[in-house]
Short mmCIF file of C-alpha atoms (C1' of nucleotides) in Angstrom, two decimals:
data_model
loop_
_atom_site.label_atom_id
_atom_site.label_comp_id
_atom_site.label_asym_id
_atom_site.label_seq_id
_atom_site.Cartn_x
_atom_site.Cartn_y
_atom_site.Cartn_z
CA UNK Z 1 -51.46 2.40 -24.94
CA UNK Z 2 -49.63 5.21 -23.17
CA UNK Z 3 -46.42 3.88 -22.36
CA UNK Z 4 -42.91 5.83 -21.70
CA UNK Z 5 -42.55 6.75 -25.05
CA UNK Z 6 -46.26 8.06 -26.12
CA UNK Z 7 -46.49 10.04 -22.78
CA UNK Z 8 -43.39 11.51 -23.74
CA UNK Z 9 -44.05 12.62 -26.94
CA UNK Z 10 -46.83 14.28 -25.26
CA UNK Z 11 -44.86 15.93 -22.44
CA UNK Z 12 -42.85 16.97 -25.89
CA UNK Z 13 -45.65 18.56 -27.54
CA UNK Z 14 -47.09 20.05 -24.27
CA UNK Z 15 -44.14 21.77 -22.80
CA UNK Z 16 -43.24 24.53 -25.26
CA UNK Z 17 -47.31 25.67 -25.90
CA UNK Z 18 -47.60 25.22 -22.08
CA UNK Z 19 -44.76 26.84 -20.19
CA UNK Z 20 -45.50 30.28 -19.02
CA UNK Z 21 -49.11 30.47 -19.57
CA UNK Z 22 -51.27 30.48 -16.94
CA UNK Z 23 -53.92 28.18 -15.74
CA UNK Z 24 -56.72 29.96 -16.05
CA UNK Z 25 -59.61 27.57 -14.72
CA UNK Z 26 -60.30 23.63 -14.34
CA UNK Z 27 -63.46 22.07 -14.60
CA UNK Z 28 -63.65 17.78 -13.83
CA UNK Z 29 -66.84 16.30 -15.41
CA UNK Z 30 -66.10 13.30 -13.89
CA UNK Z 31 -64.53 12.71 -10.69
CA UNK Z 32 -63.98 8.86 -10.81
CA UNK Z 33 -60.43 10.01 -13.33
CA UNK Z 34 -59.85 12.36 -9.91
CA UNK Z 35 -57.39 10.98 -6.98
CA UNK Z 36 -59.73 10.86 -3.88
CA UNK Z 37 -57.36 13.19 -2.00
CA UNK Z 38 -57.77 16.08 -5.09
CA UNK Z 39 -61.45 15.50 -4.27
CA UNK Z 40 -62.13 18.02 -1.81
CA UNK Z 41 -62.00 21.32 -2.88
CA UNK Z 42 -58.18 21.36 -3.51
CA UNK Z 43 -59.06 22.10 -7.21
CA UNK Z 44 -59.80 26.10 -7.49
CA UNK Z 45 -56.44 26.76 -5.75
CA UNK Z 46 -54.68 25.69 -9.18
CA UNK Z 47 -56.80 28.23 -11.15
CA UNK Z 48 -54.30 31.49 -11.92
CA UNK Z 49 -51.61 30.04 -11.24
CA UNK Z 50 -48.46 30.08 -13.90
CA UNK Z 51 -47.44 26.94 -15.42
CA UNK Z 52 -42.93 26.21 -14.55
CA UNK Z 53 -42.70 23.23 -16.25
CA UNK Z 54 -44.18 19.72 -18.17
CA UNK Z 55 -41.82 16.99 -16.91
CA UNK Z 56 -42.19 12.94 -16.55
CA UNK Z 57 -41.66 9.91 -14.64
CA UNK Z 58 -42.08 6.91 -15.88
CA UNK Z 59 -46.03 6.98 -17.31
CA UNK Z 60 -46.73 9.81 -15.50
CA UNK Z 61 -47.04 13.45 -16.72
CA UNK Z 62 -46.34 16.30 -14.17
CA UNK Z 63 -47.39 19.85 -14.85
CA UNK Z 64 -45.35 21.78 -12.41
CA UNK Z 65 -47.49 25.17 -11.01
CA UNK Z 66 -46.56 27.85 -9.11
CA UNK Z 67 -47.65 26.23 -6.07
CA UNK Z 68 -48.98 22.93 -7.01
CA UNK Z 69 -48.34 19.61 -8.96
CA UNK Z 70 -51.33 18.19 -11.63
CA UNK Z 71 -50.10 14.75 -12.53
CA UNK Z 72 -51.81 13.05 -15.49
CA UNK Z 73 -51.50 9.05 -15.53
CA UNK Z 74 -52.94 8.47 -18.80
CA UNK Z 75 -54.03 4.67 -18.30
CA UNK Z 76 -54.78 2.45 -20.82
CA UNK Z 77 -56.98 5.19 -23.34
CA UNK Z 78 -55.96 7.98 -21.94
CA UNK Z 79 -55.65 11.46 -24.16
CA UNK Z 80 -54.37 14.78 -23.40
CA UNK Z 81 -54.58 16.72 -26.10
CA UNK Z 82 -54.27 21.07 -26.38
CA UNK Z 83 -57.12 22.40 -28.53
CA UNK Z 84 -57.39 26.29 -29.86
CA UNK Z 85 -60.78 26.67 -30.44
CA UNK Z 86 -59.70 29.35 -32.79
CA UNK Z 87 -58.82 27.06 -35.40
CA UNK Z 88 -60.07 26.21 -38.69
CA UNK Z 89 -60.85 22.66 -38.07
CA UNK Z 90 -61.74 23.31 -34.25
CA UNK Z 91 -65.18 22.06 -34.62
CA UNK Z 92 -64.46 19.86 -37.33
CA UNK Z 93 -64.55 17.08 -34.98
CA UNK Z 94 -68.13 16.59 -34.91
CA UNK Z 95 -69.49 17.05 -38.45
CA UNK Z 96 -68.45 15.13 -41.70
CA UNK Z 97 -65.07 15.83 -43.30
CA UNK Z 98 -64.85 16.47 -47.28
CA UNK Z 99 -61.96 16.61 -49.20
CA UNK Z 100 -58.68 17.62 -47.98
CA UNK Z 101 -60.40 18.31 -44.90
CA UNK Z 102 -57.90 17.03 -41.70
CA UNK Z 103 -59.74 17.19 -38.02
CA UNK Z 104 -56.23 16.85 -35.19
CA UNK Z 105 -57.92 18.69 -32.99
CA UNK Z 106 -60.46 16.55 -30.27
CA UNK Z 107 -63.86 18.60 -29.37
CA UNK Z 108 -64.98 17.74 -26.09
CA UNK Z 109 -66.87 14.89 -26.02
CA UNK Z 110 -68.91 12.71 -23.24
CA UNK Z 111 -65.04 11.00 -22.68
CA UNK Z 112 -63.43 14.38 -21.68
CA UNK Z 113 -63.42 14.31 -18.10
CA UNK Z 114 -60.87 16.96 -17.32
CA UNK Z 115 -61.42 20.77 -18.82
CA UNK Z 116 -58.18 23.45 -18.33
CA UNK Z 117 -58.52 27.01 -19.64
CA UNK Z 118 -55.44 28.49 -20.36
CA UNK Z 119 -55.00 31.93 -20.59
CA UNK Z 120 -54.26 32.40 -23.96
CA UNK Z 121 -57.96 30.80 -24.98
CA UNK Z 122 -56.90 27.44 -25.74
CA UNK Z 123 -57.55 24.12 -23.71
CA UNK Z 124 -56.15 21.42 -22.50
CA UNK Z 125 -58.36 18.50 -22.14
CA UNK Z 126 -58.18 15.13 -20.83
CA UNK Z 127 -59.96 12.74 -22.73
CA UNK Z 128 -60.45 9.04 -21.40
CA UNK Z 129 -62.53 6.06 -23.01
CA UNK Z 130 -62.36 3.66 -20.21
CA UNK Z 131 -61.71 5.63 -17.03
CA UNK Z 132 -58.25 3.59 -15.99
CA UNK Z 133 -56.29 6.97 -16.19
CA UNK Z 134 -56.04 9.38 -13.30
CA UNK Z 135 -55.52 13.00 -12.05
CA UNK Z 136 -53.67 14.03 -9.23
CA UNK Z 137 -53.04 16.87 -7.32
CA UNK Z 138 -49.99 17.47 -5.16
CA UNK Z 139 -49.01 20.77 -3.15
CA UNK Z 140 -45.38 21.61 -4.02
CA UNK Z 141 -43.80 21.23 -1.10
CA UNK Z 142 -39.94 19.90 -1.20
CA UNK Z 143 -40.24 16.09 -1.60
CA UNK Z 144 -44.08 15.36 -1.57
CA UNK Z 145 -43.03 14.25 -6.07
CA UNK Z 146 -40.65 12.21 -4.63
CA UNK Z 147 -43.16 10.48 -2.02
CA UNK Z 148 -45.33 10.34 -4.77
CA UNK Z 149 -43.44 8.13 -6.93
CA UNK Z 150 -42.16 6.33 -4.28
CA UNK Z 151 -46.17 5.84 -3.27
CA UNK Z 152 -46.61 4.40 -6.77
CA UNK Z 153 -43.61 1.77 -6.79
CA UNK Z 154 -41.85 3.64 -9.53
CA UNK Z 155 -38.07 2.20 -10.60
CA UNK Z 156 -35.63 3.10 -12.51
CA UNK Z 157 -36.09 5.69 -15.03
CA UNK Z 158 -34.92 5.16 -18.06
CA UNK Z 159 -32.64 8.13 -20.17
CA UNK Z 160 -31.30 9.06 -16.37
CA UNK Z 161 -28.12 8.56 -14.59
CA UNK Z 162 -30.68 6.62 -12.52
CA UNK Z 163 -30.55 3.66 -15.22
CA UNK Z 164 -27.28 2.50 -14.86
CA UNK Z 165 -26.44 -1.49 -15.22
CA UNK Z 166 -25.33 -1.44 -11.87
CA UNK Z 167 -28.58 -0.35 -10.23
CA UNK Z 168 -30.25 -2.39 -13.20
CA UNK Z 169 -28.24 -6.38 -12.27
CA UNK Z 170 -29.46 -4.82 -8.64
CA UNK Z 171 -33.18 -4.45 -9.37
CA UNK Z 172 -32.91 -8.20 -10.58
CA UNK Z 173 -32.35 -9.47 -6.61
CA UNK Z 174 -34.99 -11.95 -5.03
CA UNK Z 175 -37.13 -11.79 -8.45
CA UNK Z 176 -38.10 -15.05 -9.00
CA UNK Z 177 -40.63 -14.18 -11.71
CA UNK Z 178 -41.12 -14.61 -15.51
CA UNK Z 179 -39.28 -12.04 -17.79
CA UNK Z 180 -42.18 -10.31 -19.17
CA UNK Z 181 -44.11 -10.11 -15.78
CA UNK Z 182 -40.65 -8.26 -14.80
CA UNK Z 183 -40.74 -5.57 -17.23
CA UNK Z 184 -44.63 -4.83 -16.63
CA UNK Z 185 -43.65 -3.92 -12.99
CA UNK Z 186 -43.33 -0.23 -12.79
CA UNK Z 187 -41.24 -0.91 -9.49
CA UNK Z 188 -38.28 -2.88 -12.15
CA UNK Z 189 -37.45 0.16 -15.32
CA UNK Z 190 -40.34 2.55 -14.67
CA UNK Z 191 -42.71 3.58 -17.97
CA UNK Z 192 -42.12 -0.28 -19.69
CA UNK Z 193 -45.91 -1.51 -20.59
CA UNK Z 194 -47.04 -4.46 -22.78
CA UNK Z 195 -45.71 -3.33 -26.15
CA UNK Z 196 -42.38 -2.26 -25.30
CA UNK Z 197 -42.08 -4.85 -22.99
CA UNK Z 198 -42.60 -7.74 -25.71
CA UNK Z 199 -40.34 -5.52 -28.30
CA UNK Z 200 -37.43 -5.23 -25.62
CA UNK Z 201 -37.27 -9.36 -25.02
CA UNK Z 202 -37.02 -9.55 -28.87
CA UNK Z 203 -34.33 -6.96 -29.16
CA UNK Z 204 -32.34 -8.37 -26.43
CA UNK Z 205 -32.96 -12.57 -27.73
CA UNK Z 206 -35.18 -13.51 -24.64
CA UNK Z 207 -38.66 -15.40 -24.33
CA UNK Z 208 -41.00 -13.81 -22.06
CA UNK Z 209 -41.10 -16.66 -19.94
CA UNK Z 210 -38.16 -17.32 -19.01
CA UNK Z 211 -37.60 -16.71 -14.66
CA UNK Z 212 -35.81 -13.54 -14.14
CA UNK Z 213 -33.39 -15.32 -12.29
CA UNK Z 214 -32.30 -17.53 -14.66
CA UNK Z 215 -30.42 -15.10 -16.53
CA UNK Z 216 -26.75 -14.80 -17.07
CA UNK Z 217 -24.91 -11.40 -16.78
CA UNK Z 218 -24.66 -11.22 -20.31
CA UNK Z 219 -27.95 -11.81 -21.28
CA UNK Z 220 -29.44 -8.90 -18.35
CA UNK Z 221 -27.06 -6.79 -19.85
CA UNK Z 222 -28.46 -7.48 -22.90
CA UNK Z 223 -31.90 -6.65 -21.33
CA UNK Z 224 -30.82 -3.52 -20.38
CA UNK Z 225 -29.53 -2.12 -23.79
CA UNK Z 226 -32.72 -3.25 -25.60
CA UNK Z 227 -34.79 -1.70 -23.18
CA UNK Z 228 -33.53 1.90 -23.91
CA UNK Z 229 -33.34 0.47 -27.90
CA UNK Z 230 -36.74 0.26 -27.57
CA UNK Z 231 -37.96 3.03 -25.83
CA UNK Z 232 -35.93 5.75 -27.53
CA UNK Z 233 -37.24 4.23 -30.88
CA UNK Z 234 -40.58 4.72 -29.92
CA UNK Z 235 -40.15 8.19 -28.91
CA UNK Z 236 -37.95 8.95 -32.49
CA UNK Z 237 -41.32 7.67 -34.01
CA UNK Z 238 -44.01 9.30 -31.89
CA UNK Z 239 -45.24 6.59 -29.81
CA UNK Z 240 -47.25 3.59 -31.21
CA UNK Z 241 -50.72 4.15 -32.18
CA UNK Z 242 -52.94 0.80 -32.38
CA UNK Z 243 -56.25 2.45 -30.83
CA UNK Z 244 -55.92 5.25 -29.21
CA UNK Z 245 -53.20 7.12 -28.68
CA UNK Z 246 -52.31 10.30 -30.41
CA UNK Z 247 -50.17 13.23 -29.80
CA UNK Z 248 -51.09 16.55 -28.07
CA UNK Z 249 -52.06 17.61 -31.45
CA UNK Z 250 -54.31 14.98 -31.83
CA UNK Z 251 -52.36 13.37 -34.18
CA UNK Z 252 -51.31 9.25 -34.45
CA UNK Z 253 -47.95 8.49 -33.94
CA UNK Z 254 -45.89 6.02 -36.29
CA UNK Z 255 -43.99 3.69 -34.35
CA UNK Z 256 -46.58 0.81 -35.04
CA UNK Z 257 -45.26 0.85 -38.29
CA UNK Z 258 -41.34 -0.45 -36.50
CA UNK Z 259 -42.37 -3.25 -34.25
CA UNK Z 260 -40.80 -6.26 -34.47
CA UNK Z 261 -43.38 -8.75 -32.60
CA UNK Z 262 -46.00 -7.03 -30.87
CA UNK Z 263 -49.28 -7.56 -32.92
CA UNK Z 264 -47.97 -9.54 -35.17
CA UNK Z 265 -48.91 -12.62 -34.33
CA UNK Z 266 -48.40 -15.15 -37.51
CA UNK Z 267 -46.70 -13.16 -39.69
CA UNK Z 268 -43.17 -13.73 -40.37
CA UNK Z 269 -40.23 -12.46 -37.95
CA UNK Z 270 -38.56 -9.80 -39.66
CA UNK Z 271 -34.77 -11.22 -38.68
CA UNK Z 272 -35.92 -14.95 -39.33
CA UNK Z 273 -38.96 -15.35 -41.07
CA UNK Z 274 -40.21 -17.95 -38.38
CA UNK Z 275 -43.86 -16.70 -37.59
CA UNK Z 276 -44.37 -15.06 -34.49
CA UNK Z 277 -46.37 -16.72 -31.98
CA UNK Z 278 -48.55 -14.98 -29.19
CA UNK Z 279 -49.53 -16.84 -25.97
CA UNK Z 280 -50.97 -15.47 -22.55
CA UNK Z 281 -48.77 -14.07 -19.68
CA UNK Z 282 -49.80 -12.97 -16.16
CA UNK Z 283 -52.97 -11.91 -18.06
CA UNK Z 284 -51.09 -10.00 -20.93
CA UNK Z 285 -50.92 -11.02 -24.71
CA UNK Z 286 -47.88 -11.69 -25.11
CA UNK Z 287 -45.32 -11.90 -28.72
CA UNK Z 288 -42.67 -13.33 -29.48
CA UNK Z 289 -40.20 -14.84 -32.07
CA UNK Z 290 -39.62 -18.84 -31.21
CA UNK Z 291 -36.32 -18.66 -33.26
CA UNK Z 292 -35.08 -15.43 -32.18
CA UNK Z 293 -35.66 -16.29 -28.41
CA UNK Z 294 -35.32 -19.60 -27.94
CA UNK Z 295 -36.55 -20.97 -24.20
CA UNK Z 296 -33.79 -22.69 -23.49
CA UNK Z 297 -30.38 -20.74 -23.75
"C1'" DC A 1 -41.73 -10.11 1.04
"C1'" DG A 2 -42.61 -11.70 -3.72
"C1'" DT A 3 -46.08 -13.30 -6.89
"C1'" DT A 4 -50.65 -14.24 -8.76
"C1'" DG A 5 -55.28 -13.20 -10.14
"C1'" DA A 6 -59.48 -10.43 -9.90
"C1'" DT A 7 -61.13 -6.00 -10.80
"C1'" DC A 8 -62.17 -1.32 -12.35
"C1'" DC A 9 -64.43 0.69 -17.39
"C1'" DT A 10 -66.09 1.28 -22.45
"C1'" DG A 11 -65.93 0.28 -27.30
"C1'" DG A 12 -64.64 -2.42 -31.34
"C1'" DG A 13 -64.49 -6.65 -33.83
"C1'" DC A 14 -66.04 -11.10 -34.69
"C1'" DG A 15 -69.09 -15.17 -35.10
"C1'" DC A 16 -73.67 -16.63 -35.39
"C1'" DT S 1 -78.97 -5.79 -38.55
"C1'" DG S 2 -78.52 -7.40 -33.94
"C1'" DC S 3 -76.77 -9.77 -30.10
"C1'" DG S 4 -73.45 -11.95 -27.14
"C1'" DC S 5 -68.84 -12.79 -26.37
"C1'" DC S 6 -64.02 -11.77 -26.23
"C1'" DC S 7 -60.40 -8.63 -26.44
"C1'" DA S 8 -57.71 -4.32 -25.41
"C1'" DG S 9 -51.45 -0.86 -24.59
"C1'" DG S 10 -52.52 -0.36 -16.74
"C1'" DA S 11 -52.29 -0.38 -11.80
"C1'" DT S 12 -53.93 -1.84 -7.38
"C1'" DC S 13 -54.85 -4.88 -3.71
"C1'" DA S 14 -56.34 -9.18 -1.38
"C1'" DA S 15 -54.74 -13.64 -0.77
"C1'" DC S 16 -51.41 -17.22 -1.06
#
DNA sequence: CGTTGATCCTGGGCGC
DNA sequence: TGCGCCCAGGATCAAC
């Protein structure tokens, strides 16, 4: 689920409640969500420290300390979500709602794996279903974010100076590989997953599996307009909520509601009317429009 | 070096 | 109602 756009509309609703508070104390339930190197002991050096900044790369989510780095990589159910206990419906989550009754906020549950006390009494908790997501701890030394990204294969970042079609027709070198298997690589445009990638081949007019280097100029430059298209749309929307993912408030986002292709597989394409067909790629359903992106160009 | 496929988890939906 | 099976938005790493 959390893909560029849904982890920043978290980083969005995080940084303005987060910046300046401190971290008061951090409690992991379960330490499989925990990077093996954050493992041993390194954790109670984050508590009282003051919280710079909430910034991103690609999927990842980096709360900048005083003296360290947390990094959140949300996986494929992964929630972060801030919680004032003080609320009206802070407990709402576990008992039936009546009426008008509206429950954004998540009460820990046997999924939260990750408790933060802030020190103005609310929380931040990490919340994960299936345990793909992870939590890392850096010391903020100059350069150990950069190593880090460049540890996790990260590429261009969209929204940057970074994503330029020069460094973009570049990235494209030696790749022999289908379209859509492209744009899942993290180490091609980083924070591109399995719904934006099948929504940026339809914006741009390609089918996922056509070989990356098969493409004319135009038709990469193409690529690389729909791309931001799609991402930036997702954001202006909230992210896309099909299971999971909601907002640091808890809340769904909307952007489900704009897709062209992705999970809707039959139903007619909204530029042609040609129903959209979903096969299997490198593992990943995969949508597209047979009309709008023919095989053969 | 680039690419493919198996694998880590849990829960929801579906068919029987 | 219950059970088994398949599916799910990600990233890594062994093997080719």
């Amino acid at each position: 689920m959390p893909e560029l756009p849904e982890v920043e509309t978290i980083r969005r609703g995080l940084e303005p409640h987060l910046t300046g508070l401190t971290l008061q104390s951090l409690a992991v339930t379960d330490h499989k969500v925990l990077d093996i190197s954050a493992r041993d002991g390194k954790l109670s050096a984050l508590e009282g420290q003051r919280i710079e900044a909430v910034t991103r790369r690609g999927k990842y989510l980096v709360v900048a300390l005083e003296r360290h780095y947390l990094i959140f990589h949300l996986g494929m159910t992964g929630q972060l979500t801030l919680r004032d206990p003080a609320r009206a419906d802070a407990e709402s989550f576990e008992r039936t709602l009546t009426g008008l009754e509206r429950c954004d906020q998540h009460a820990p549950d046997r999924h939260t794996h990750v408790h933060i006390l802030l020190g103005d009494g609310r929380q931040l908790l990490f919340r994960d279903i299936r345990k793909f997501g992870r939590v890392y701890v850096l010391e903020r030394a100059s350069e150990q974010l950069f190593a880090f990204f460049r540890l996790h294969h990260l590429g261009l970042e969209p929204f940057t100076s970074d994503y330029n079609l020069r460094a973009f027709l570049a990235a494209f070198r030696n790749r022999t590989l289908r379209l859509k298997s492209l744009l899942l690589n993290q180490a091609f445009v980083a924070g591109v997953g399995n719904i934006y990638a099948d929504e940026a081949l339809f914006e741009a007019g390609l089918h996922p599996a056509r070989k990356a280097s098969g493409l004319r100029r135009a038709e990469k430059e193409r690529l690389f307009s729909a791309i931001q298209t799609v991402l930036e749309r997702g954001i202006e929307f909230g992210g896309t909520s099909f299971r999971d993912f909601v907002n640091s408030e808890g809340e769904k986002g909307a952007n489900q509601e704009e897709l062209y292709v992705y999970g809707r597989e039959g139903e007619p394409c909204l530029k042609c009317q040609t129903p959209i067909v979903k096969t299997v790629i490198s593992q990943r359903g995969t949508h597209f429009c047979p009309k709008c992106q023919p095989r053969r160009r």
